Amino acid sequence: MKITIIGAGIIGVSSAYFLAKSGYEVEVIDRQDGPGLETSFANAGMLTPSMSDPWNSPGIMGTLISSLIGGHSSIILSPKILPSIVGWGLSFLNQSRQKYFYNNLHRSAELCCYSMKVLAKLNDDLDINYQGYKTGSMKIFRDQSAMDKLAKLSEKLKD
């Protein structure tokens, strides 16, 4: 079986590697001249378990309403697209309830930790240079309440 993967970023190339290793014929295509030049480039390729909280956190409804009425939000949502995303949107909002959010937070962090282990093993096995760095990360807060909110999330990750 031949599999074509669109995108030569970290996910596309890693998927191609594991598929080829499993015996599949794999082709990777990308619109750029080389691998990792779009989403995987620079900080978009970060694997940071401590920053793995889902976007649909409790309270996201207020953020969405703010974006719809022209507030200063990190989420921009055009009212014109609302009819086409109603089903997805209801599921998104349902998953923002606390019991689901914290479960998804743990699952995201676990996936990120697993991804880091797989990437480290790939690097060891293949001796590749992908310009990866293990330098940590720093988050800057505008106010104390934002920092307190992240501290609470961090405590939940310890559970």
Coordinates of N, CA and C in Angstrom, one line a residue:
M1 N 0.8 -1.2 0.0 CA 0.0 0.0 0.0 C 0.9 1.2 0.0
K2 N 0.5 2.2 -0.8 CA 1.3 3.5 -0.9 C 0.5 4.5 -0.1
I3 N 1.2 5.3 0.7 CA 0.5 6.3 1.5 C 1.2 7.6 1.2
T4 N 0.4 8.7 0.9 CA 1.0 10.0 0.7 C 0.6 10.9 1.9
I5 N 1.7 11.5 2.4 CA 1.5 12.4 3.5 C 1.7 13.8 3.0
I6 N 0.8 14.7 3.3 CA 0.9 16.1 2.9 C 1.4 16.9 4.1
G7 N 2.6 17.4 3.9 CA 3.2 18.2 5.0 C 4.5 17.6 5.5
A8 N 5.6 18.3 5.3 CA 6.9 17.7 5.8 C 7.4 18.4 7.1
G9 N 6.4 18.6 8.0 CA 6.8 19.1 9.3 C 7.1 17.9 10.2
I10 N 7.2 18.2 11.5 CA 7.6 17.1 12.4 C 6.6 16.0 12.4
I11 N 5.3 16.3 12.4 CA 4.3 15.3 12.4 C 4.3 14.5 11.1
G12 N 4.4 15.1 10.0 CA 4.4 14.5 8.7 C 5.6 13.6 8.5
V13 N 6.7 14.1 8.8 CA 8.0 13.3 8.6 C 8.1 12.2 9.6
S14 N 7.6 12.4 10.8 CA 7.6 11.3 11.8 C 6.7 10.2 11.4
S15 N 5.5 10.6 11.0 CA 4.5 9.6 10.5 C 5.0 8.8 9.4
A16 N 5.7 9.5 8.4 CA 6.2 8.8 7.3 C 7.3 7.8 7.7
Y17 N 8.1 8.2 8.7 CA 9.2 7.3 9.2 C 8.6 6.0 9.7
F18 N 7.6 6.2 10.6 CA 7.1 5.0 11.3 C 6.2 4.2 10.3
L19 N 5.6 4.8 9.4 CA 4.8 4.0 8.4 C 5.8 3.2 7.5
A20 N 6.9 3.9 7.1 CA 7.9 3.2 6.2 C 8.5 2.0 7.0
K21 N 8.8 2.3 8.3 CA 9.4 1.3 9.2 C 8.5 0.1 9.3
S22 N 7.2 0.3 9.2 CA 6.2 -0.8 9.3 C 5.9 -1.4 8.0
G23 N 6.6 -1.0 6.9 CA 6.5 -1.7 5.6 C 5.7 -1.0 4.6
Y24 N 5.2 0.1 4.8 CA 4.4 0.9 3.8 C 5.3 1.7 2.9
E25 N 4.9 1.8 1.7 CA 5.5 2.7 0.8 C 5.0 4.1 1.0
V26 N 5.8 5.1 1.3 CA 5.4 6.4 1.8 C 6.0 7.5 0.9
E27 N 5.2 8.5 0.6 CA 5.6 9.7 -0.1 C 5.2 10.9 0.7
V28 N 6.1 11.8 0.9 CA 5.8 13.0 1.6 C 5.9 14.2 0.6
I29 N 4.8 15.0 0.6 CA 4.8 16.2 -0.3 C 4.6 17.4 0.6
D30 N 5.2 18.5 0.2 CA 5.1 19.7 0.9 C 5.2 20.9 -0.1
R31 N 4.6 22.0 0.1 CA 4.6 23.1 -0.8 C 5.9 23.9 -0.6
Q32 N 6.6 23.7 0.4 CA 7.9 24.4 0.7 C 9.1 23.6 0.1
D33 N 10.2 24.3 0.0 CA 11.4 23.7 -0.5 C 12.1 22.7 0.4
G34 N 11.8 22.7 1.7 CA 12.4 21.8 2.6 C 11.4 21.4 3.7
P35 N 11.9 20.5 4.6 CA 11.0 20.1 5.7 C 11.0 21.1 6.8
G36 N 9.9 21.1 7.5 CA 9.8 21.9 8.8 C 9.8 23.4 8.6
L37 N 9.3 23.9 7.5 CA 9.3 25.3 7.2 C 8.0 26.1 7.5
E38 N 7.0 25.4 8.0 CA 5.8 26.1 8.3 C 5.4 25.9 9.7
T39 N 4.4 25.2 10.1 CA 4.0 25.1 11.5 C 5.1 24.6 12.4
S40 N 5.9 23.6 12.0 CA 7.0 23.1 12.8 C 8.1 24.1 13.0
F41 N 8.2 25.1 12.2 CA 9.3 26.1 12.2 C 9.2 27.0 13.5
A42 N 10.4 27.2 14.1 CA 10.5 28.1 15.2 C 9.7 27.6 16.4
N43 N 9.0 28.5 17.1 CA 8.3 28.1 18.3 C 7.0 27.4 18.1
A44 N 6.5 27.3 16.9 CA 5.3 26.6 16.7 C 5.5 25.1 16.9
G45 N 6.8 24.6 16.9 CA 7.1 23.2 17.1 C 7.4 22.9 18.5
M46 N 7.0 23.7 19.4 CA 7.3 23.4 20.9 C 6.5 22.2 21.4
L47 N 7.2 21.4 22.2 CA 6.5 20.4 22.9 C 6.7 20.7 24.4
T48 N 5.7 21.2 25.0 CA 5.8 21.7 26.4 C 4.6 21.2 27.2
P49 N 4.8 20.1 27.9 CA 3.7 19.5 28.7 C 3.1 20.5 29.7
S50 N 3.8 21.4 30.2 CA 3.3 22.4 31.2 C 2.4 23.4 30.5
M51 N 2.3 23.5 29.2 CA 1.5 24.4 28.5 C 0.5 23.6 27.6
S52 N 0.0 22.5 28.1 CA -0.8 21.7 27.2 C -2.3 21.8 27.5
D53 N -2.7 22.9 28.2 CA -4.1 23.0 28.6 C -5.0 23.3 27.3
P54 N -6.1 22.6 27.2 CA -7.0 22.8 26.0 C -7.5 24.3 26.0
W55 N -7.8 24.7 24.7 CA -8.3 26.1 24.5 C -9.7 26.3 25.2
N56 N -10.4 25.2 25.2 CA -11.8 25.3 25.7 C -11.8 25.1 27.2
S57 N -11.2 26.0 27.9 CA -11.2 25.9 29.3 C -12.6 26.4 29.9
P58 N -12.9 26.1 31.1 CA -14.1 26.7 31.7 C -14.0 28.2 31.6
G59 N -15.1 28.8 31.2 CA -15.1 30.2 31.0 C -14.9 30.7 29.6
I60 N -14.7 29.7 28.7 CA -14.5 30.1 27.3 C -15.7 30.8 26.7
M61 N -16.9 30.5 27.2 CA -18.0 31.1 26.6 C -17.9 32.6 26.7
G62 N -17.4 33.2 27.7 CA -17.2 34.6 27.8 C -16.2 35.1 26.8
T63 N -15.2 34.4 26.6 CA -14.2 34.7 25.6 C -14.8 34.7 24.2
L64 N -15.6 33.7 23.9 CA -16.2 33.7 22.6 C -17.2 34.8 22.4
I65 N -18.0 35.1 23.4 CA -19.0 36.2 23.3 C -18.2 37.5 23.1
S66 N -17.1 37.7 23.8 CA -16.3 38.9 23.6 C -15.8 39.0 22.2
S67 N -15.4 37.9 21.6 CA -14.9 38.0 20.2 C -16.0 38.3 19.2
L68 N -17.2 37.8 19.5 CA -18.3 38.1 18.6 C -18.7 39.5 18.6
I69 N -18.6 40.2 19.8 CA -19.0 41.6 19.8 C -17.8 42.6 19.7
G70 N -16.7 42.1 19.2 CA -15.6 43.0 18.9 C -14.7 43.3 20.1
G71 N -14.7 42.4 21.1 CA -13.8 42.6 22.2 C -12.3 42.3 21.8
H72 N -11.4 42.5 22.7 CA -10.0 42.1 22.5 C -9.8 40.7 23.0
S73 N -9.9 39.8 22.1 CA -9.8 38.4 22.4 C -8.7 37.7 21.6
S74 N -8.2 36.6 22.1 CA -7.2 35.9 21.4 C -7.9 34.9 20.4
I75 N -9.2 34.8 20.5 CA -10.0 34.0 19.5 C -10.8 34.9 18.7
I76 N -10.6 34.9 17.4 CA -11.4 35.7 16.5 C -12.4 34.8 15.7
L77 N -13.7 35.1 15.9 CA -14.7 34.3 15.3 C -15.7 35.2 14.6
S78 N -15.8 34.9 13.3 CA -16.7 35.7 12.5 C -18.1 35.2 12.6
P79 N -19.1 36.1 12.9 CA -20.5 35.6 13.0 C -21.0 34.9 11.8
K80 N -20.4 35.2 10.6 CA -20.9 34.5 9.4 C -20.6 33.0 9.4
I81 N -19.6 32.5 10.1 CA -19.4 31.1 10.0 C -20.1 30.3 11.1
L82 N -20.8 31.0 12.0 CA -21.5 30.3 13.1 C -22.4 29.2 12.6
P83 N -23.3 29.4 11.6 CA -24.2 28.3 11.2 C -23.5 27.0 10.8
S84 N -22.3 27.1 10.2 CA -21.6 26.0 9.7 C -20.8 25.2 10.8
I85 N -20.7 25.8 12.0 CA -19.9 25.1 13.0 C -20.8 24.9 14.3
V86 N -22.1 24.9 14.2 CA -22.9 24.7 15.4 C -22.6 23.4 16.1
G87 N -22.6 22.3 15.4 CA -22.4 21.0 16.0 C -21.1 20.9 16.7
W88 N -20.0 21.3 15.9 CA -18.7 21.3 16.5 C -18.6 22.2 17.7
G89 N -19.3 23.4 17.6 CA -19.2 24.4 18.7 C -19.9 23.9 19.9
L90 N -21.0 23.2 19.8 CA -21.7 22.7 21.0 C -20.8 21.6 21.7
S91 N -20.1 20.8 20.9 CA -19.2 19.8 21.5 C -18.0 20.5 22.2
F92 N -17.5 21.6 21.5 CA -16.4 22.3 22.1 C -16.8 22.9 23.4
L93 N -18.0 23.5 23.5 CA -18.5 24.1 24.7 C -18.7 23.1 25.8
N94 N -19.3 21.9 25.4 CA -19.6 20.8 26.3 C -18.2 20.4 27.0
Q95 N -17.2 20.3 26.2 CA -15.9 19.8 26.7 C -15.2 20.8 27.6
S96 N -15.8 22.1 27.6 CA -15.2 23.1 28.5 C -15.7 23.0 29.9
R97 N -16.7 22.1 30.2 CA -17.1 21.9 31.5 C -16.0 21.3 32.4
Q98 N -15.9 21.7 33.6 CA -14.8 21.3 34.5 C -14.4 19.9 34.4
K99 N -15.4 19.0 34.6 CA -15.0 17.6 34.6 C -14.3 17.1 33.4
Y100 N -14.8 17.6 32.2 CA -14.1 17.2 31.0 C -12.8 17.9 30.7
F101 N -12.8 19.2 31.1 CA -11.6 20.0 30.9 C -10.4 19.4 31.6
Y102 N -10.5 19.0 32.9 CA -9.4 18.5 33.6 C -9.0 17.1 33.1
N103 N -9.9 16.3 32.6 CA -9.6 15.1 32.0 C -8.8 15.3 30.7
N104 N -9.3 16.3 29.9 CA -8.6 16.6 28.6 C -7.2 17.2 28.9
L105 N -7.1 18.0 30.0 CA -5.8 18.6 30.4 C -4.8 17.5 30.6
H106 N -5.2 16.5 31.4 CA -4.3 15.3 31.7 C -3.9 14.6 30.4
R107 N -4.9 14.3 29.6 CA -4.7 13.6 28.4 C -3.7 14.3 27.4
S108 N -3.9 15.6 27.3 CA -3.0 16.5 26.5 C -1.6 16.4 27.0
A109 N -1.4 16.6 28.3 CA -0.1 16.5 28.9 C 0.6 15.2 28.7
E110 N -0.2 14.1 28.9 CA 0.3 12.7 28.6 C 0.8 12.6 27.2
L111 N -0.1 13.1 26.2 CA 0.3 13.0 24.8 C 1.6 13.8 24.5
C112 N 1.7 14.9 25.1 CA 2.9 15.8 24.9 C 4.1 15.1 25.5
C113 N 4.0 14.5 26.7 CA 5.2 13.8 27.3 C 5.5 12.6 26.4
Y114 N 4.5 11.8 25.9 CA 4.8 10.7 25.0 C 5.5 11.2 23.8
S115 N 5.0 12.3 23.2 CA 5.6 12.8 22.0 C 7.1 13.2 22.2
M116 N 7.3 13.8 23.3 CA 8.7 14.1 23.7 C 9.6 12.9 23.7
K117 N 9.1 11.8 24.3 CA 9.9 10.6 24.4 C 10.2 10.0 23.1
V118 N 9.1 10.0 22.2 CA 9.3 9.4 20.9 C 10.2 10.2 20.1
L119 N 10.2 11.5 20.2 CA 11.1 12.4 19.4 C 12.5 12.2 19.9
A120 N 12.7 12.1 21.2 CA 14.1 11.8 21.8 C 14.6 10.5 21.2
K121 N 13.8 9.5 21.2 CA 14.2 8.2 20.7 C 14.5 8.3 19.2
L122 N 13.7 9.0 18.5 CA 14.0 9.2 17.0 C 15.4 9.8 16.9
N123 N 15.6 10.8 17.6 CA 16.9 11.6 17.6 C 18.0 10.7 17.9
D124 N 17.9 9.8 18.9 CA 18.9 8.9 19.3 C 19.2 7.8 18.2
D125 N 18.1 7.3 17.7 CA 18.2 6.2 16.7 C 18.7 6.7 15.4
L126 N 18.3 7.8 15.0 CA 18.7 8.3 13.7 C 19.8 9.4 13.7
D127 N 20.2 9.9 14.8 CA 21.2 10.9 15.0 C 20.8 12.1 14.0
I128 N 19.6 12.6 14.1 CA 19.2 13.7 13.3 C 19.4 15.0 14.0
N129 N 19.6 16.1 13.1 CA 19.7 17.4 13.7 C 18.5 18.2 13.2
Y130 N 17.6 18.4 14.1 CA 16.4 19.1 13.7 C 16.3 20.5 14.5
Q131 N 17.4 20.9 15.0 CA 17.5 22.2 15.7 C 16.6 22.2 16.9
G132 N 16.5 21.1 17.6 CA 15.7 21.1 18.8 C 16.5 21.5 20.0
Y133 N 15.9 22.1 20.9 CA 16.6 22.6 22.1 C 15.7 22.2 23.3
K134 N 16.4 21.9 24.4 CA 15.8 21.6 25.7 C 16.2 22.7 26.6
T135 N 15.5 23.9 26.4 CA 15.9 25.0 27.2 C 14.8 25.5 28.2
G136 N 13.7 24.8 28.2 CA 12.6 25.2 29.1 C 11.8 26.3 28.4
S137 N 10.9 26.8 29.1 CA 10.0 27.9 28.6 C 9.7 28.9 29.7
M138 N 9.3 30.1 29.3 CA 8.9 31.1 30.3 C 7.6 31.7 29.8
K139 N 6.7 31.8 30.8 CA 5.4 32.4 30.5 C 5.3 33.7 31.3
I140 N 4.9 34.7 30.6 CA 4.8 36.1 31.2 C 3.4 36.4 31.4
F141 N 3.0 36.9 32.5 CA 1.6 37.2 32.8 C 1.4 38.7 32.9
R142 N 0.2 39.1 32.5 CA -0.2 40.5 32.6 C -0.6 40.9 34.0
D143 N -1.1 39.9 34.8 CA -1.5 40.3 36.1 C -1.4 39.0 37.0
Q144 N -1.6 39.2 38.3 CA -1.5 38.2 39.3 C -2.6 37.1 39.1
S145 N -3.8 37.5 38.7 CA -4.9 36.5 38.6 C -4.6 35.5 37.5
A146 N -3.9 36.0 36.4 CA -3.6 35.1 35.3 C -2.5 34.1 35.8
M147 N -1.6 34.5 36.6 CA -0.5 33.7 37.1 C -1.2 32.6 38.1
D148 N -2.1 33.1 38.9 CA -2.7 32.2 39.8 C -3.5 31.1 39.1
K149 N -4.2 31.5 38.0 CA -4.9 30.5 37.2 C -4.0 29.4 36.7
L150 N -2.9 29.8 36.2 CA -1.9 28.8 35.6 C -1.4 27.9 36.8
A151 N -1.1 28.6 37.9 CA -0.6 27.8 39.1 C -1.6 26.7 39.5
K152 N -2.9 27.1 39.4 CA -4.0 26.1 39.7 C -4.0 25.0 38.7
L153 N -3.8 25.3 37.4 CA -3.7 24.2 36.4 C -2.5 23.3 36.7
S154 N -1.4 23.9 37.0 CA -0.2 23.2 37.3 C -0.4 22.2 38.4
E155 N -1.1 22.6 39.5 CA -1.4 21.7 40.6 C -2.3 20.6 40.1
K156 N -3.3 20.8 39.2 CA -4.1 19.8 38.7 C -3.3 18.8 37.9
L157 N -2.3 19.2 37.2 CA -1.4 18.3 36.5 C -0.7 17.3 37.4
K158 N -0.4 17.7 38.6 CA 0.3 16.8 39.6 C -0.6 15.7 40.0
D159 N -1.9 15.9 40.0 CA -2.9 14.8 40.4 C -2.8 13.6 39.6

